[in-house]
N, C-alpha and C. Protein backbone atom coordinates (compact mmCIF):
# COMPACT_ATOMS: atom_id res chain seq x y z
N MET A 1 16.99 9.62 -0.52
CA MET A 1 15.73 9.00 -0.10
C MET A 1 16.02 8.18 1.16
N SER A 2 15.22 8.36 2.20
CA SER A 2 15.43 7.66 3.46
C SER A 2 14.94 6.22 3.38
N PHE A 3 15.29 5.43 4.39
CA PHE A 3 14.85 4.03 4.46
C PHE A 3 13.33 3.95 4.42
N ILE A 4 12.65 4.80 5.19
CA ILE A 4 11.19 4.75 5.25
C ILE A 4 10.60 5.09 3.89
N GLU A 5 11.15 6.10 3.21
CA GLU A 5 10.64 6.45 1.89
C GLU A 5 10.81 5.28 0.92
N ARG A 6 11.97 4.61 0.96
CA ARG A 6 12.19 3.46 0.09
C ARG A 6 11.21 2.35 0.42
N LYS A 7 10.98 2.11 1.72
CA LYS A 7 10.06 1.06 2.14
C LYS A 7 8.65 1.36 1.65
N VAL A 8 8.18 2.58 1.87
CA VAL A 8 6.82 2.94 1.49
C VAL A 8 6.66 2.93 -0.02
N MET A 9 7.65 3.44 -0.73
CA MET A 9 7.54 3.48 -2.19
C MET A 9 7.47 2.06 -2.75
N SER A 10 8.10 1.10 -2.08
CA SER A 10 8.05 -0.26 -2.59
C SER A 10 6.78 -0.98 -2.13
N VAL A 11 6.14 -0.51 -1.07
CA VAL A 11 4.96 -1.19 -0.52
C VAL A 11 3.67 -0.55 -1.03
N VAL A 12 3.60 0.76 -1.04
CA VAL A 12 2.38 1.45 -1.43
C VAL A 12 2.51 1.90 -2.88
N VAL A 13 1.80 1.21 -3.74
CA VAL A 13 1.74 1.59 -5.14
C VAL A 13 0.26 1.79 -5.44
N PHE A 14 -0.14 3.04 -5.52
CA PHE A 14 -1.54 3.33 -5.75
C PHE A 14 -1.91 2.98 -7.18
N ARG A 15 -3.03 2.29 -7.32
CA ARG A 15 -3.56 1.94 -8.64
C ARG A 15 -4.95 2.56 -8.73
N ILE A 16 -5.11 3.44 -9.68
CA ILE A 16 -6.36 4.17 -9.83
C ILE A 16 -7.13 3.60 -11.02
N ASP A 17 -8.37 3.21 -10.76
CA ASP A 17 -9.24 2.70 -11.82
C ASP A 17 -10.27 3.78 -12.12
N ARG A 18 -10.04 4.51 -13.17
CA ARG A 18 -10.91 5.63 -13.51
C ARG A 18 -12.30 5.19 -13.98
N ARG A 19 -12.45 3.91 -14.29
CA ARG A 19 -13.75 3.40 -14.75
C ARG A 19 -14.54 2.75 -13.63
N SER A 20 -14.02 2.75 -12.42
CA SER A 20 -14.66 2.01 -11.33
C SER A 20 -15.92 2.68 -10.79
N GLY A 21 -16.05 3.98 -11.00
CA GLY A 21 -17.18 4.70 -10.42
C GLY A 21 -16.92 5.14 -8.98
N VAL A 22 -15.75 4.76 -8.44
CA VAL A 22 -15.37 5.16 -7.07
C VAL A 22 -14.48 6.39 -7.17
N ALA A 23 -14.79 7.40 -6.38
CA ALA A 23 -13.99 8.63 -6.39
C ALA A 23 -12.51 8.30 -6.19
N THR A 24 -11.66 9.01 -6.90
CA THR A 24 -10.23 8.75 -6.85
C THR A 24 -9.68 8.86 -5.44
N TYR A 25 -10.08 9.89 -4.69
CA TYR A 25 -9.55 10.04 -3.34
C TYR A 25 -9.96 8.86 -2.47
N LEU A 26 -11.17 8.31 -2.69
CA LEU A 26 -11.60 7.15 -1.91
C LEU A 26 -10.81 5.90 -2.29
N GLN A 27 -10.42 5.79 -3.55
CA GLN A 27 -9.57 4.66 -3.94
C GLN A 27 -8.23 4.72 -3.20
N ILE A 28 -7.68 5.90 -3.05
CA ILE A 28 -6.42 6.07 -2.31
C ILE A 28 -6.63 5.71 -0.85
N VAL A 29 -7.71 6.22 -0.25
CA VAL A 29 -8.01 5.92 1.15
C VAL A 29 -8.15 4.41 1.34
N ARG A 30 -8.90 3.76 0.49
CA ARG A 30 -9.13 2.32 0.63
C ARG A 30 -7.85 1.52 0.46
N GLN A 31 -6.98 1.97 -0.44
CA GLN A 31 -5.72 1.26 -0.64
C GLN A 31 -4.79 1.41 0.57
N VAL A 32 -4.79 2.58 1.19
CA VAL A 32 -4.02 2.76 2.42
C VAL A 32 -4.61 1.89 3.53
N GLU A 33 -5.93 1.89 3.66
CA GLU A 33 -6.58 1.05 4.68
C GLU A 33 -6.24 -0.42 4.48
N GLN A 34 -6.24 -0.87 3.23
CA GLN A 34 -5.91 -2.27 2.96
C GLN A 34 -4.45 -2.56 3.33
N ALA A 35 -3.56 -1.64 3.00
CA ALA A 35 -2.15 -1.81 3.37
C ALA A 35 -2.00 -1.86 4.89
N LEU A 36 -2.82 -1.10 5.60
CA LEU A 36 -2.79 -1.12 7.07
C LEU A 36 -3.32 -2.45 7.60
N ARG A 37 -4.38 -2.95 6.99
CA ARG A 37 -4.94 -4.24 7.42
C ARG A 37 -3.95 -5.38 7.18
N MET A 38 -3.23 -5.31 6.07
CA MET A 38 -2.30 -6.37 5.70
C MET A 38 -0.96 -6.25 6.44
N GLY A 39 -0.77 -5.15 7.15
CA GLY A 39 0.49 -4.96 7.85
C GLY A 39 1.60 -4.43 6.96
N ALA A 40 1.26 -4.05 5.73
CA ALA A 40 2.27 -3.50 4.82
C ALA A 40 2.67 -2.09 5.24
N LEU A 41 1.78 -1.40 5.90
CA LEU A 41 2.07 -0.10 6.49
C LEU A 41 1.91 -0.22 7.99
N GLU A 42 2.79 0.44 8.71
CA GLU A 42 2.77 0.38 10.16
C GLU A 42 2.84 1.78 10.74
N GLU A 43 2.54 1.88 12.01
CA GLU A 43 2.62 3.16 12.69
C GLU A 43 4.01 3.77 12.50
N GLY A 44 4.02 5.05 12.11
CA GLY A 44 5.28 5.76 11.90
C GLY A 44 5.73 5.79 10.46
N ASP A 45 5.18 4.94 9.60
CA ASP A 45 5.56 4.94 8.18
C ASP A 45 5.10 6.24 7.53
N ARG A 46 5.91 6.71 6.61
CA ARG A 46 5.59 7.94 5.88
C ARG A 46 4.95 7.57 4.54
N LEU A 47 3.83 8.20 4.24
CA LEU A 47 3.16 8.00 2.95
C LEU A 47 3.87 8.81 1.88
N PRO A 48 3.74 8.40 0.63
CA PRO A 48 4.34 9.19 -0.46
C PRO A 48 3.73 10.59 -0.47
N THR A 49 4.50 11.56 -0.95
CA THR A 49 3.98 12.92 -1.03
C THR A 49 2.93 12.99 -2.14
N ALA A 50 2.13 14.04 -2.09
CA ALA A 50 1.11 14.24 -3.13
C ALA A 50 1.78 14.35 -4.50
N ALA A 51 2.95 14.96 -4.55
CA ALA A 51 3.67 15.09 -5.82
C ALA A 51 4.14 13.72 -6.32
N GLN A 52 4.59 12.86 -5.41
CA GLN A 52 5.02 11.52 -5.81
C GLN A 52 3.83 10.71 -6.34
N VAL A 53 2.70 10.81 -5.65
CA VAL A 53 1.50 10.09 -6.10
C VAL A 53 1.07 10.63 -7.46
N ALA A 54 1.10 11.94 -7.64
CA ALA A 54 0.71 12.54 -8.91
C ALA A 54 1.61 12.06 -10.04
N ALA A 55 2.89 11.94 -9.76
CA ALA A 55 3.84 11.51 -10.80
C ALA A 55 3.60 10.07 -11.23
N THR A 56 3.17 9.22 -10.31
CA THR A 56 3.00 7.80 -10.65
C THR A 56 1.59 7.46 -11.11
N THR A 57 0.61 8.27 -10.75
CA THR A 57 -0.78 7.92 -11.08
C THR A 57 -1.48 8.93 -11.98
N LYS A 58 -0.86 10.07 -12.20
CA LYS A 58 -1.48 11.16 -12.98
C LYS A 58 -2.73 11.71 -12.30
N VAL A 59 -2.73 11.63 -10.96
CA VAL A 59 -3.82 12.16 -10.15
C VAL A 59 -3.42 13.55 -9.68
N ASN A 60 -4.37 14.47 -9.68
CA ASN A 60 -4.11 15.81 -9.19
C ASN A 60 -3.63 15.74 -7.74
N PRO A 61 -2.55 16.44 -7.39
CA PRO A 61 -2.06 16.41 -6.01
C PRO A 61 -3.12 16.76 -4.97
N ASN A 62 -4.06 17.64 -5.33
CA ASN A 62 -5.13 17.99 -4.39
C ASN A 62 -6.02 16.80 -4.06
N THR A 63 -6.16 15.88 -5.00
CA THR A 63 -6.95 14.67 -4.75
C THR A 63 -6.27 13.81 -3.69
N THR A 64 -4.95 13.68 -3.80
CA THR A 64 -4.20 12.93 -2.79
C THR A 64 -4.28 13.61 -1.44
N LEU A 65 -4.17 14.93 -1.43
CA LEU A 65 -4.27 15.66 -0.17
C LEU A 65 -5.64 15.46 0.47
N LYS A 66 -6.69 15.41 -0.36
CA LYS A 66 -8.04 15.15 0.16
C LYS A 66 -8.10 13.76 0.79
N ALA A 67 -7.48 12.77 0.14
CA ALA A 67 -7.44 11.41 0.68
C ALA A 67 -6.69 11.40 2.01
N TYR A 68 -5.58 12.10 2.07
CA TYR A 68 -4.78 12.12 3.30
C TYR A 68 -5.53 12.82 4.43
N ARG A 69 -6.31 13.86 4.10
CA ARG A 69 -7.13 14.52 5.13
C ARG A 69 -8.19 13.56 5.65
N GLU A 70 -8.76 12.76 4.75
CA GLU A 70 -9.75 11.76 5.16
C GLU A 70 -9.11 10.72 6.09
N LEU A 71 -7.91 10.29 5.77
CA LEU A 71 -7.19 9.35 6.64
C LEU A 71 -6.89 9.99 8.00
N GLU A 72 -6.60 11.28 7.98
CA GLU A 72 -6.35 12.00 9.23
C GLU A 72 -7.63 12.07 10.06
N ARG A 73 -8.76 12.37 9.41
CA ARG A 73 -10.04 12.42 10.13
C ARG A 73 -10.38 11.07 10.75
N ALA A 74 -9.99 10.00 10.07
CA ALA A 74 -10.26 8.65 10.57
C ALA A 74 -9.27 8.22 11.65
N GLY A 75 -8.29 9.08 11.94
CA GLY A 75 -7.31 8.76 12.98
C GLY A 75 -6.24 7.78 12.52
N LEU A 76 -6.07 7.63 11.22
CA LEU A 76 -5.10 6.68 10.69
C LEU A 76 -3.78 7.33 10.28
N ALA A 77 -3.82 8.63 10.05
CA ALA A 77 -2.62 9.34 9.60
C ALA A 77 -2.56 10.71 10.24
N GLU A 78 -1.38 11.27 10.18
CA GLU A 78 -1.15 12.61 10.74
C GLU A 78 -0.31 13.39 9.74
N VAL A 79 -0.79 14.57 9.38
CA VAL A 79 -0.04 15.44 8.50
C VAL A 79 0.85 16.32 9.37
N ARG A 80 2.15 16.24 9.11
CA ARG A 80 3.13 17.07 9.83
C ARG A 80 3.68 18.09 8.85
N GLN A 81 3.36 19.35 9.08
CA GLN A 81 3.78 20.41 8.18
C GLN A 81 5.27 20.33 7.89
N GLY A 82 5.59 20.30 6.62
CA GLY A 82 6.98 20.29 6.18
C GLY A 82 7.67 18.93 6.27
N ALA A 83 7.01 17.95 6.89
CA ALA A 83 7.64 16.63 7.05
C ALA A 83 6.94 15.55 6.25
N GLY A 84 5.63 15.68 6.06
CA GLY A 84 4.89 14.67 5.31
C GLY A 84 3.71 14.14 6.07
N THR A 85 3.15 13.06 5.56
CA THR A 85 1.99 12.40 6.17
C THR A 85 2.44 11.05 6.70
N PHE A 86 2.16 10.81 7.97
CA PHE A 86 2.64 9.62 8.65
C PHE A 86 1.48 8.80 9.21
N ILE A 87 1.65 7.50 9.16
CA ILE A 87 0.65 6.58 9.71
C ILE A 87 0.69 6.67 11.23
N THR A 88 -0.49 6.77 11.85
CA THR A 88 -0.56 6.89 13.31
C THR A 88 -1.03 5.62 14.00
N ARG A 89 -1.69 4.74 13.25
CA ARG A 89 -2.09 3.46 13.84
C ARG A 89 -2.32 2.44 12.74
N THR A 90 -2.32 1.20 13.12
CA THR A 90 -2.49 0.12 12.15
C THR A 90 -3.89 -0.44 12.24
N LEU A 91 -4.28 -1.15 11.22
CA LEU A 91 -5.55 -1.87 11.23
C LEU A 91 -5.30 -3.38 11.21
N ALA A 92 -4.02 -3.74 11.27
CA ALA A 92 -3.66 -5.16 11.20
C ALA A 92 -4.05 -5.87 12.48
N ASP A 93 -4.72 -6.97 12.32
CA ASP A 93 -5.04 -7.87 13.42
C ASP A 93 -4.59 -9.24 12.95
N PRO A 94 -3.43 -9.69 13.40
CA PRO A 94 -2.85 -10.91 12.84
C PRO A 94 -3.69 -12.16 13.06
N ASP A 95 -4.68 -12.12 13.91
CA ASP A 95 -5.45 -13.32 14.22
C ASP A 95 -6.84 -13.37 13.60
N SER A 96 -7.20 -12.34 12.83
CA SER A 96 -8.55 -12.35 12.26
C SER A 96 -8.60 -11.48 11.02
N GLY A 97 -9.75 -11.43 10.43
CA GLY A 97 -9.97 -10.60 9.26
C GLY A 97 -9.97 -11.44 8.00
N PRO A 98 -10.59 -10.91 6.96
CA PRO A 98 -10.73 -11.67 5.72
C PRO A 98 -9.40 -11.95 5.03
N GLU A 99 -8.37 -11.16 5.31
CA GLU A 99 -7.10 -11.37 4.65
C GLU A 99 -6.25 -12.44 5.32
N TRP A 100 -6.62 -12.89 6.51
CA TRP A 100 -5.81 -13.85 7.23
C TRP A 100 -5.58 -15.15 6.45
N PRO A 101 -6.60 -15.75 5.83
CA PRO A 101 -6.35 -16.96 5.03
C PRO A 101 -5.38 -16.69 3.87
N LEU A 102 -5.47 -15.51 3.28
CA LEU A 102 -4.54 -15.16 2.20
C LEU A 102 -3.12 -15.04 2.71
N ARG A 103 -2.96 -14.43 3.87
CA ARG A 103 -1.62 -14.29 4.45
C ARG A 103 -1.05 -15.67 4.79
N THR A 104 -1.89 -16.55 5.31
CA THR A 104 -1.45 -17.91 5.64
C THR A 104 -1.01 -18.64 4.37
N ALA A 105 -1.81 -18.54 3.31
CA ALA A 105 -1.47 -19.20 2.05
C ALA A 105 -0.17 -18.64 1.47
N LEU A 106 0.00 -17.33 1.55
CA LEU A 106 1.22 -16.72 1.03
C LEU A 106 2.43 -17.16 1.85
N THR A 107 2.29 -17.20 3.15
CA THR A 107 3.39 -17.66 4.01
C THR A 107 3.76 -19.10 3.69
N GLU A 108 2.76 -19.93 3.51
CA GLU A 108 3.03 -21.33 3.14
C GLU A 108 3.75 -21.40 1.79
N TRP A 109 3.32 -20.59 0.83
CA TRP A 109 3.96 -20.56 -0.48
C TRP A 109 5.42 -20.14 -0.35
N LEU A 110 5.68 -19.13 0.46
CA LEU A 110 7.06 -18.66 0.65
C LEU A 110 7.93 -19.75 1.27
N HIS A 111 7.39 -20.47 2.23
CA HIS A 111 8.15 -21.57 2.84
C HIS A 111 8.42 -22.67 1.80
N GLN A 112 7.44 -22.95 0.96
CA GLN A 112 7.61 -23.96 -0.09
C GLN A 112 8.68 -23.51 -1.09
N ALA A 113 8.65 -22.24 -1.48
CA ALA A 113 9.64 -21.72 -2.42
C ALA A 113 11.05 -21.84 -1.84
N ARG A 114 11.17 -21.52 -0.57
CA ARG A 114 12.48 -21.63 0.09
C ARG A 114 12.92 -23.09 0.15
N ALA A 115 12.00 -23.99 0.48
CA ALA A 115 12.32 -25.41 0.58
C ALA A 115 12.75 -25.97 -0.77
N GLU A 116 12.24 -25.38 -1.85
CA GLU A 116 12.61 -25.84 -3.18
C GLU A 116 13.87 -25.16 -3.71
N GLY A 117 14.51 -24.36 -2.84
CA GLY A 117 15.80 -23.79 -3.19
C GLY A 117 15.78 -22.42 -3.83
N LEU A 118 14.62 -21.77 -3.89
CA LEU A 118 14.57 -20.43 -4.47
C LEU A 118 15.14 -19.41 -3.49
N GLY A 119 15.94 -18.50 -4.01
CA GLY A 119 16.49 -17.42 -3.19
C GLY A 119 15.53 -16.25 -3.14
N GLY A 120 15.85 -15.31 -2.27
CA GLY A 120 14.99 -14.14 -2.09
C GLY A 120 14.74 -13.36 -3.36
N GLU A 121 15.79 -13.13 -4.15
CA GLU A 121 15.62 -12.37 -5.40
C GLU A 121 14.76 -13.13 -6.40
N GLU A 122 14.91 -14.43 -6.44
CA GLU A 122 14.08 -15.24 -7.35
C GLU A 122 12.62 -15.20 -6.93
N VAL A 123 12.36 -15.28 -5.64
CA VAL A 123 10.99 -15.22 -5.13
C VAL A 123 10.38 -13.85 -5.44
N GLN A 124 11.16 -12.80 -5.22
CA GLN A 124 10.65 -11.46 -5.51
C GLN A 124 10.33 -11.31 -6.99
N ALA A 125 11.20 -11.82 -7.86
CA ALA A 125 10.95 -11.73 -9.30
C ALA A 125 9.70 -12.51 -9.69
N LEU A 126 9.54 -13.70 -9.12
CA LEU A 126 8.38 -14.53 -9.40
C LEU A 126 7.11 -13.84 -8.91
N PHE A 127 7.16 -13.31 -7.70
CA PHE A 127 6.01 -12.60 -7.16
C PHE A 127 5.67 -11.38 -8.01
N ARG A 128 6.69 -10.60 -8.38
CA ARG A 128 6.48 -9.39 -9.17
C ARG A 128 5.82 -9.74 -10.50
N ALA A 129 6.27 -10.81 -11.16
CA ALA A 129 5.68 -11.22 -12.44
C ALA A 129 4.22 -11.64 -12.25
N ALA A 130 3.94 -12.42 -11.19
CA ALA A 130 2.58 -12.85 -10.93
C ALA A 130 1.69 -11.66 -10.57
N PHE A 131 2.23 -10.74 -9.78
CA PHE A 131 1.48 -9.56 -9.37
C PHE A 131 1.12 -8.71 -10.59
N GLU A 132 2.11 -8.48 -11.46
CA GLU A 132 1.86 -7.64 -12.64
C GLU A 132 0.88 -8.30 -13.60
N ALA A 133 0.87 -9.63 -13.62
CA ALA A 133 -0.10 -10.33 -14.47
C ALA A 133 -1.52 -10.17 -13.90
N ALA A 134 -1.63 -10.20 -12.57
CA ALA A 134 -2.94 -10.08 -11.92
C ALA A 134 -3.41 -8.63 -11.85
N TYR A 135 -2.47 -7.69 -11.72
CA TYR A 135 -2.78 -6.27 -11.62
C TYR A 135 -2.00 -5.50 -12.67
N PRO A 136 -2.40 -5.62 -13.94
CA PRO A 136 -1.64 -4.93 -14.99
C PRO A 136 -1.72 -3.42 -14.80
N PRO A 137 -0.63 -2.73 -15.12
CA PRO A 137 -0.64 -1.27 -14.99
C PRO A 137 -1.71 -0.66 -15.88
N GLU A 138 -2.33 0.38 -15.35
CA GLU A 138 -3.37 1.07 -16.12
C GLU A 138 -2.71 1.86 -17.22
N LYS A 139 -3.31 1.83 -18.38
CA LYS A 139 -2.73 2.54 -19.53
C LYS A 139 -3.41 3.85 -19.75
């Protein structure tokens, strides 16, 4: 697994809510868009393959391919035959957007954690526990 694949697999974790009333492919599109807005995905990053998404979400690979085609139509991704789907541009604007206050608060929290002596692994474990409590895996 390459560095980019490891990075994307750790950053992009699709969560599908089958009760939301939103088409599954649109949920994938929106989650990629959000990752682009937050700067979690950047130009050149490779998205997980349809098979990888299917394995983690139980979504039909064709649904993921439909989402990736939609991202391609929007100019956000590019499908390269035999290589995968790659991000072509970002939606991150570090100076504006509804997520900016959240990013500021998170950055402040990280600085506070460091000032209180927490190491990187401890912060990651704490964040992971809080994240899983807020976004429990779908059963």
